[in-house]
PDB file of C-alpha atoms in Angstrom:
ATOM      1  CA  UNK A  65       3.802 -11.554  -4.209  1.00 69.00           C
ATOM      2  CA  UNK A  66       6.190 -11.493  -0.751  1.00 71.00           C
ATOM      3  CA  UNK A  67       8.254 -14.626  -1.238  1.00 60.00           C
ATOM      4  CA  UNK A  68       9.573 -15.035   2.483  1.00 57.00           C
ATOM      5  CA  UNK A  69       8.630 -18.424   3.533  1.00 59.00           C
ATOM      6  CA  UNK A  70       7.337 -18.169   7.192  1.00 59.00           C
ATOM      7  CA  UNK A  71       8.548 -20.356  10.063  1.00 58.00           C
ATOM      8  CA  UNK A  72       6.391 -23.308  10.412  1.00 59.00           C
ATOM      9  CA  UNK A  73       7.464 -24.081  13.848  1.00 68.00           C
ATOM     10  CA  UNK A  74       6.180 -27.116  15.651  1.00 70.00           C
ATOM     11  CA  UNK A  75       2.132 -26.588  13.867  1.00 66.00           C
ATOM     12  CA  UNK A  76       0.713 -29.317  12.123  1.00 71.00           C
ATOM     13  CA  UNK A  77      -0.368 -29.190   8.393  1.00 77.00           C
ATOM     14  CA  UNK A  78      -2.932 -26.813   8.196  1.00 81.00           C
ATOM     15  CA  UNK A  79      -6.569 -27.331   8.579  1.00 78.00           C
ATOM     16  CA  UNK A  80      -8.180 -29.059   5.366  1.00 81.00           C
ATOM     17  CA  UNK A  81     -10.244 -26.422   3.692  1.00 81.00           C
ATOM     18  CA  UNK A  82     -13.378 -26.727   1.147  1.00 82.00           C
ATOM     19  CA  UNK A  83     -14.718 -23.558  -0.420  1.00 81.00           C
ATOM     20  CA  UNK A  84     -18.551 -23.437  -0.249  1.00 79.00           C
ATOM     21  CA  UNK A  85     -19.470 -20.606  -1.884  1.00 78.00           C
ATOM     22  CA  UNK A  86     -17.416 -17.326  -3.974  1.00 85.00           C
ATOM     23  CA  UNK A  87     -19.287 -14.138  -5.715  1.00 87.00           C
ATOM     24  CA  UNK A  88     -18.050 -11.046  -6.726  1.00 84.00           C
ATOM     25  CA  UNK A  89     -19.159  -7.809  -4.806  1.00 84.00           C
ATOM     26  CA  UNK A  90     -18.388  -4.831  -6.910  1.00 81.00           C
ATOM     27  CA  UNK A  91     -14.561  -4.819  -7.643  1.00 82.00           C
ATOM     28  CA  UNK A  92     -14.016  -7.804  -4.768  1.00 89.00           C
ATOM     29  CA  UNK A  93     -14.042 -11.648  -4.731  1.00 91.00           C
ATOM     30  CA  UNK A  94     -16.040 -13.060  -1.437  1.00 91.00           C
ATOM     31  CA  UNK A  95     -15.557 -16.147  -0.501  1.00 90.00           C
ATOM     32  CA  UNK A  96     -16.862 -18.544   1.883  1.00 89.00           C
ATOM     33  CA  UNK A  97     -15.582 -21.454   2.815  1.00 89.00           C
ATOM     34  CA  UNK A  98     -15.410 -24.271   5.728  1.00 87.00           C
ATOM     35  CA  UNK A  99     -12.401 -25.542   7.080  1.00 86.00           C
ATOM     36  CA  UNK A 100     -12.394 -29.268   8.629  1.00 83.00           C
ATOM     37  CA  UNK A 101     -11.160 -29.108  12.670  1.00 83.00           C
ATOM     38  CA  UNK A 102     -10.649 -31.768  15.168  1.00 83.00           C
ATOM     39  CA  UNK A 103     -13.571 -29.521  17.086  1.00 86.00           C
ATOM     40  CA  UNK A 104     -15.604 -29.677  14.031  1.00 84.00           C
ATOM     41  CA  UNK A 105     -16.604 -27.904  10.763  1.00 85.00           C
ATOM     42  CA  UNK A 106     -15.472 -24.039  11.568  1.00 87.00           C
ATOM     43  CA  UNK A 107     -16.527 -21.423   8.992  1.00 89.00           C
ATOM     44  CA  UNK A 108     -13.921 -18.979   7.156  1.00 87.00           C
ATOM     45  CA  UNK A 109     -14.234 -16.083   4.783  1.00 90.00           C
ATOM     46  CA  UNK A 110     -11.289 -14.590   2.566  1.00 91.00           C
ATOM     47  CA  UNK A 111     -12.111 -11.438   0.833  1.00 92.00           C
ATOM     48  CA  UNK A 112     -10.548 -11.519  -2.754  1.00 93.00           C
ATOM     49  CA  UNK A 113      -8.343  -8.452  -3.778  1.00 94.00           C
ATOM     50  CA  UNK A 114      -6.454  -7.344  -6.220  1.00 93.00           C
ATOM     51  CA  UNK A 115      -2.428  -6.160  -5.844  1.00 96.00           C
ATOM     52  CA  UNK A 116      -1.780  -2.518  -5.575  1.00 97.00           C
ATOM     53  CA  UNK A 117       1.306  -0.545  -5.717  1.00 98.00           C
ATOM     54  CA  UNK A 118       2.109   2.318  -3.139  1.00 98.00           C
ATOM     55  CA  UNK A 119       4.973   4.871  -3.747  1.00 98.00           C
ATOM     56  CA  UNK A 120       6.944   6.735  -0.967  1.00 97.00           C
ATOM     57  CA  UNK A 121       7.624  10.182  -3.111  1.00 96.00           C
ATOM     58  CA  UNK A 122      10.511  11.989  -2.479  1.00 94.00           C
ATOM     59  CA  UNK A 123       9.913  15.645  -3.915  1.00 90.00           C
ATOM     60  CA  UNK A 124      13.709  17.329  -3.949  1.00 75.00           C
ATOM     61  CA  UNK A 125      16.886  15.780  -4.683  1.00 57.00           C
ATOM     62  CA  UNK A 126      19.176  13.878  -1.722  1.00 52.00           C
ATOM     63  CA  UNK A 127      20.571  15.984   0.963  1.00 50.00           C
ATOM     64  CA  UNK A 128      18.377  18.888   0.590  1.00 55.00           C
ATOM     65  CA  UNK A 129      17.428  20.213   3.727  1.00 52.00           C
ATOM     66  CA  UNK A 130      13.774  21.145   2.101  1.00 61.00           C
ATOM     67  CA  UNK A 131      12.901  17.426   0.819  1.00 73.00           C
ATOM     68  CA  UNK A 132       9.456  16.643   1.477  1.00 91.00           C
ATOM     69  CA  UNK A 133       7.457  13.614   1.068  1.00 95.00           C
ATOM     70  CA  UNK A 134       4.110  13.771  -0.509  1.00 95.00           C
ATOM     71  CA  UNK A 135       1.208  12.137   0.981  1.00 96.00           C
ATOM     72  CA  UNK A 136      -2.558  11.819   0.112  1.00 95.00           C
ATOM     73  CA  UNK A 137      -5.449  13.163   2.055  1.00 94.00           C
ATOM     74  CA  UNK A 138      -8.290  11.157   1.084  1.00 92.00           C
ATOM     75  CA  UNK A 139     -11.966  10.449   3.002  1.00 90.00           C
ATOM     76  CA  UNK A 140     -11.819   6.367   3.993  1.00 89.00           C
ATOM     77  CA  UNK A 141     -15.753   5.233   3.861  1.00 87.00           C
ATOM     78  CA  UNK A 142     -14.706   2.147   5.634  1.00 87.00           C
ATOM     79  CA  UNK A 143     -13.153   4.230   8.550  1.00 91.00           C
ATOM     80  CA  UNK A 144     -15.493   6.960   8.698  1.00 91.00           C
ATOM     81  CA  UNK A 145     -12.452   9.404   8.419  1.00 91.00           C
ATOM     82  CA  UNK A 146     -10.086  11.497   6.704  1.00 91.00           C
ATOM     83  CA  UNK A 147      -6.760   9.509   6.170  1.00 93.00           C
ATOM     84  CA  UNK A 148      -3.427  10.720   5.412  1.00 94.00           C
ATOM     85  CA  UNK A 149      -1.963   7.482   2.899  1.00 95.00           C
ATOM     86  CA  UNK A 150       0.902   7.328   0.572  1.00 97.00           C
ATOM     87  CA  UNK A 151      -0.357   7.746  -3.344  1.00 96.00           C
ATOM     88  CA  UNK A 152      -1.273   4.091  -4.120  1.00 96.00           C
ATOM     89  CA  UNK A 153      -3.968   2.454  -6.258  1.00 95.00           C
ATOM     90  CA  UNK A 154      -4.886  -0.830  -8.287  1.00 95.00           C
ATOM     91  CA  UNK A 155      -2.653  -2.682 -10.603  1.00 97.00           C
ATOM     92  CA  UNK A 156      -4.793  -2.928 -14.259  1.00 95.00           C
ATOM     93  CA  UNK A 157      -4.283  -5.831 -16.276  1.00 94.00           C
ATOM     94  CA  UNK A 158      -1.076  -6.034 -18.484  1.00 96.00           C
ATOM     95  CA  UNK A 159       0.357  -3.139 -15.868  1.00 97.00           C
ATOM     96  CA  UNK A 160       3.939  -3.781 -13.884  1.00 98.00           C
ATOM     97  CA  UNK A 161       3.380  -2.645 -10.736  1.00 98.00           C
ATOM     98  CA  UNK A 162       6.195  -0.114 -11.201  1.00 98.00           C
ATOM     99  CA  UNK A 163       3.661   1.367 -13.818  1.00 98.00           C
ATOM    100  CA  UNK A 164       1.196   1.271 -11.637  1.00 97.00           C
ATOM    101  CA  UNK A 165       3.171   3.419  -8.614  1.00 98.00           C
ATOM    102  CA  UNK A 166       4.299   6.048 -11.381  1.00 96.00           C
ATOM    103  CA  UNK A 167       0.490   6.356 -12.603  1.00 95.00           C
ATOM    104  CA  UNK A 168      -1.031   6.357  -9.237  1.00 94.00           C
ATOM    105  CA  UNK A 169       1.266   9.189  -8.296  1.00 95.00           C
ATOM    106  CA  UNK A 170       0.848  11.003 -11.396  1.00 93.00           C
ATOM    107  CA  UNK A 171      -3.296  10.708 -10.887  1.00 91.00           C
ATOM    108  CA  UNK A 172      -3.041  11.824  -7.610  1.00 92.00           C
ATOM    109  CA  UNK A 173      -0.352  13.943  -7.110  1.00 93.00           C
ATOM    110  CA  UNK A 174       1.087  15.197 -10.503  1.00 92.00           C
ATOM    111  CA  UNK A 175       4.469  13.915  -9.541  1.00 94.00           C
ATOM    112  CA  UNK A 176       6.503  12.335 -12.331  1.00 94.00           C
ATOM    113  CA  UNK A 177       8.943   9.826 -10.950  1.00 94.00           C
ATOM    114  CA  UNK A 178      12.555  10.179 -12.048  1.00 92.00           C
ATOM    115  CA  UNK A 179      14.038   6.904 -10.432  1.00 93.00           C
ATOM    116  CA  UNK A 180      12.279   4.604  -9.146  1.00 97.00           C
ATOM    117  CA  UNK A 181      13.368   1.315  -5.976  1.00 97.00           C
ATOM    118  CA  UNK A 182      10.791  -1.394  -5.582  1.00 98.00           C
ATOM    119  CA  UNK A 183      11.098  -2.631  -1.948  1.00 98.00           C
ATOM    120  CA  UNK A 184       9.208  -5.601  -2.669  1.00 97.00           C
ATOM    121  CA  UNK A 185       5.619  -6.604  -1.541  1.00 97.00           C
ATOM    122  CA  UNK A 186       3.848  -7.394   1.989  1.00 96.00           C
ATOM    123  CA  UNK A 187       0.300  -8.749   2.254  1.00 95.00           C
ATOM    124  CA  UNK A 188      -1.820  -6.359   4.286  1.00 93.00           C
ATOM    125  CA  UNK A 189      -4.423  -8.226   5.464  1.00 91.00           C
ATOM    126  CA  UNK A 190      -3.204 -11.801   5.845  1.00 90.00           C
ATOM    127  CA  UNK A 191      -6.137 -12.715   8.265  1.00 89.00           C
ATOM    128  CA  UNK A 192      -9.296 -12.135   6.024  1.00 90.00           C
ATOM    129  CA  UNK A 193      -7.891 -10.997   2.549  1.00 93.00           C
ATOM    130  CA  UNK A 194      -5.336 -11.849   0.122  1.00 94.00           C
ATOM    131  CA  UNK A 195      -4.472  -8.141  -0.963  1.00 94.00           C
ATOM    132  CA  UNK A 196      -1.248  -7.933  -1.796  1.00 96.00           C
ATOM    133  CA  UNK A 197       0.919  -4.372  -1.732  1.00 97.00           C
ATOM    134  CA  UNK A 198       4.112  -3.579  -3.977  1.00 98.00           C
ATOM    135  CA  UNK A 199       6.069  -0.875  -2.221  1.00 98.00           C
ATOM    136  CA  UNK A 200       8.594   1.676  -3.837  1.00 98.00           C
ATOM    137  CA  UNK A 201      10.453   4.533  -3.193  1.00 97.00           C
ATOM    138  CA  UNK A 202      10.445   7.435  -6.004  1.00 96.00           C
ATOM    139  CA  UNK A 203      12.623  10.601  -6.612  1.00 93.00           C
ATOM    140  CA  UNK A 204      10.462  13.384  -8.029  1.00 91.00           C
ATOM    141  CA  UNK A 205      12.048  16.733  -9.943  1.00 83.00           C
ATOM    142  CA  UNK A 206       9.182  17.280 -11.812  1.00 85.00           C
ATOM    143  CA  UNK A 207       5.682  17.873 -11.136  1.00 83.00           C
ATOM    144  CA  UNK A 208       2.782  18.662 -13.741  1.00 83.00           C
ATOM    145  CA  UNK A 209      -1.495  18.656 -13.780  1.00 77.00           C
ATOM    146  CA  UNK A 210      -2.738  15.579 -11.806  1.00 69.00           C
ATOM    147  CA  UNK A 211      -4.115  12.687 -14.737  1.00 66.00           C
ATOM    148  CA  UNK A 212      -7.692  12.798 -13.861  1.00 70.00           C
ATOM    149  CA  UNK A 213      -8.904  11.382 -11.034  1.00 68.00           C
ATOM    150  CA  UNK A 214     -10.859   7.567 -10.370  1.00 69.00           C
ATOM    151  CA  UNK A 215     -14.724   8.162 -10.251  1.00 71.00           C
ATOM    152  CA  UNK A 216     -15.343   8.849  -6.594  1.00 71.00           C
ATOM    153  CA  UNK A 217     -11.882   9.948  -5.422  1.00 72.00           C
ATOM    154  CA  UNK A 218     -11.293  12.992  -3.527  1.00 80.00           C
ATOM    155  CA  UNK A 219      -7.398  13.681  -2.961  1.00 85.00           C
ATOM    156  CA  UNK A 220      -5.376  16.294  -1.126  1.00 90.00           C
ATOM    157  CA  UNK A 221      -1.826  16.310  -1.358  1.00 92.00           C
ATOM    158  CA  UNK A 222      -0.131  17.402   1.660  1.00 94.00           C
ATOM    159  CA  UNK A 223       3.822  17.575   1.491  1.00 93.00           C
ATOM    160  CA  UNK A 224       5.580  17.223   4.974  1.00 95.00           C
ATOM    161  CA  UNK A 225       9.381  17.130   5.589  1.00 92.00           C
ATOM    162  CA  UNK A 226      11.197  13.526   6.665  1.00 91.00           C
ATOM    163  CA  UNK A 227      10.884  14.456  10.263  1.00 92.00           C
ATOM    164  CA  UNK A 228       7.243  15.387  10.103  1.00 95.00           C
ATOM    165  CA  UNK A 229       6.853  11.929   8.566  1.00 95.00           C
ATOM    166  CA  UNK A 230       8.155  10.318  11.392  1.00 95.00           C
ATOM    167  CA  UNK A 231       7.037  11.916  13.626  1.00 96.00           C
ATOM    168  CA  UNK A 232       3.470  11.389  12.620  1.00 95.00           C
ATOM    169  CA  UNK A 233       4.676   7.413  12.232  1.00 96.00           C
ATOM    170  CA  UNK A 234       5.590   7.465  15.260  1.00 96.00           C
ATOM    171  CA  UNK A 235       2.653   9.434  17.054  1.00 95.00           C
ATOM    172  CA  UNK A 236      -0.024   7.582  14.576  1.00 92.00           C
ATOM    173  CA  UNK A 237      -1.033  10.462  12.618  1.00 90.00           C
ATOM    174  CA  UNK A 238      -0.873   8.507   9.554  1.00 89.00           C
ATOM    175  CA  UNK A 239      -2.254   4.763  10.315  1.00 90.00           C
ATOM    176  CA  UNK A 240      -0.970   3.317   6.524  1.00 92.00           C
ATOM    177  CA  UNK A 241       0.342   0.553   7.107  1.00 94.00           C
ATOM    178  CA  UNK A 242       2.692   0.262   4.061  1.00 96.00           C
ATOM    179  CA  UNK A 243       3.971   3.898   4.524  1.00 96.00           C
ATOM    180  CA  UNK A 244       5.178   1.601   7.895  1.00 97.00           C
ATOM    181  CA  UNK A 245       6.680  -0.914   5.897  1.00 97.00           C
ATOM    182  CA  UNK A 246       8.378   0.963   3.465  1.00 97.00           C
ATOM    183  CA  UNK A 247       9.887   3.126   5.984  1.00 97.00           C
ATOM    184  CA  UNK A 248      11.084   0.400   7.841  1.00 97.00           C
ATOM    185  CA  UNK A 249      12.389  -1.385   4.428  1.00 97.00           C
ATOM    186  CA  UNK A 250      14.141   1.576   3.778  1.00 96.00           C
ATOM    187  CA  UNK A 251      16.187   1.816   7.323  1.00 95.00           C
ATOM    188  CA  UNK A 252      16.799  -1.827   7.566  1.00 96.00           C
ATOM    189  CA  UNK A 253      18.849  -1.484   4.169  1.00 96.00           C
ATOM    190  CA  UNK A 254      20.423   1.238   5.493  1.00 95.00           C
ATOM    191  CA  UNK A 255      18.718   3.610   2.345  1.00 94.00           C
ATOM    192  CA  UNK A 256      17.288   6.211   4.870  1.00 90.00           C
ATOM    193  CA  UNK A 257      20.287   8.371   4.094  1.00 87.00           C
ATOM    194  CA  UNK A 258      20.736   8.104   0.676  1.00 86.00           C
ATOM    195  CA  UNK A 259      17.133   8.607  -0.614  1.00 86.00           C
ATOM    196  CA  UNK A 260      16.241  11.418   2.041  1.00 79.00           C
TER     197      UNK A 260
END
């Protein structure tokens, strides 16, 4: 989970909070609860998720002007659209979430991972949901059948080149937010260079 303690600044404690009710809603946690104001009771919902790990995949080795980075085209449901994402998917119980990253983008790419960089983690959603993302970079040389599929999952990859990728960050061609993050992660430590 991120560990970066945010800056308090001059805020009181936060508002008491009493959970009134929690139920599970396929493969999330709702829950409903009421938190105590000077304005009055003032009702608040947190929707329960579990972590996921999400891979940047680097397809050729370092300083090879055809590198590409592999994305996912998937259909979002919640968005009513087709979404370009970075491979990603649910941690299972008594999974790392490195072993997570290198399944997800072996199920839904066929990439094997040959080194691996976590970046650390970022919560998505902070507002309404406690889903939690663990990023990493990955190094692919070798690239066999996708592992079948999750029930319901239709996936595309697309491969684009490093300046496609920013180009479509920068233009919003690919809304992900932790293909953001990880980019970003990635130039602030100065690995840009060394991984692309």
């Amino acid at each position: 989970m991120p560990s970066a303690k945010p800056h308090k600044g001059s805020l009181p404690e936060p508002f008491p909070y009493r959970r009134l009710t929690s139920e599970r809603v396929g493969r999330y946690g709702v829950e409903v609860g009421e938190l105590d104001t000077p304005q009055g009771p003032s009702q608040y919902s947190i929707l329960h998720m579990k972590p996921f790990s999400c891979v940047l995949a680097i397809t050729s080795a370092r300083g090879d002007a055809d590198g590409r980075i592999a994305l996912v085209r998937q259909w979002r449901y919640s968005v009513g659209s087709w979404q370009l994402e970075l491979p990603a998917g649910g941690i299972e119980p008594g999974e790392t979430a490195e072993d997570a990253a290198r399944r997800e983008l072996r199920e839904e790419t066929g990439l094997v991972a040959e080194k691996v960089l976590s970046l650390g983690s970022v919560y998505t959603t902070v507002g309404s949901a406690d889903e939690c993302a663990h990023l990493f970079v990955a190094r692919c040389f070798e690239r066999r059948d996708p592992l079948p599929q999750d029930r319901g999952e239709q996936v595309e990859v697309v491969e684009v080149s490093r300046s496609e990728f920013e180009r479509m960050l920068a233009e919003g061609t690919c809304v992900y937010p932790p293909a953001y993050v990880i980019w970003l992660r990635l130039q602030m430590r100065g690995l840009l260079d060394s991984w692309l």
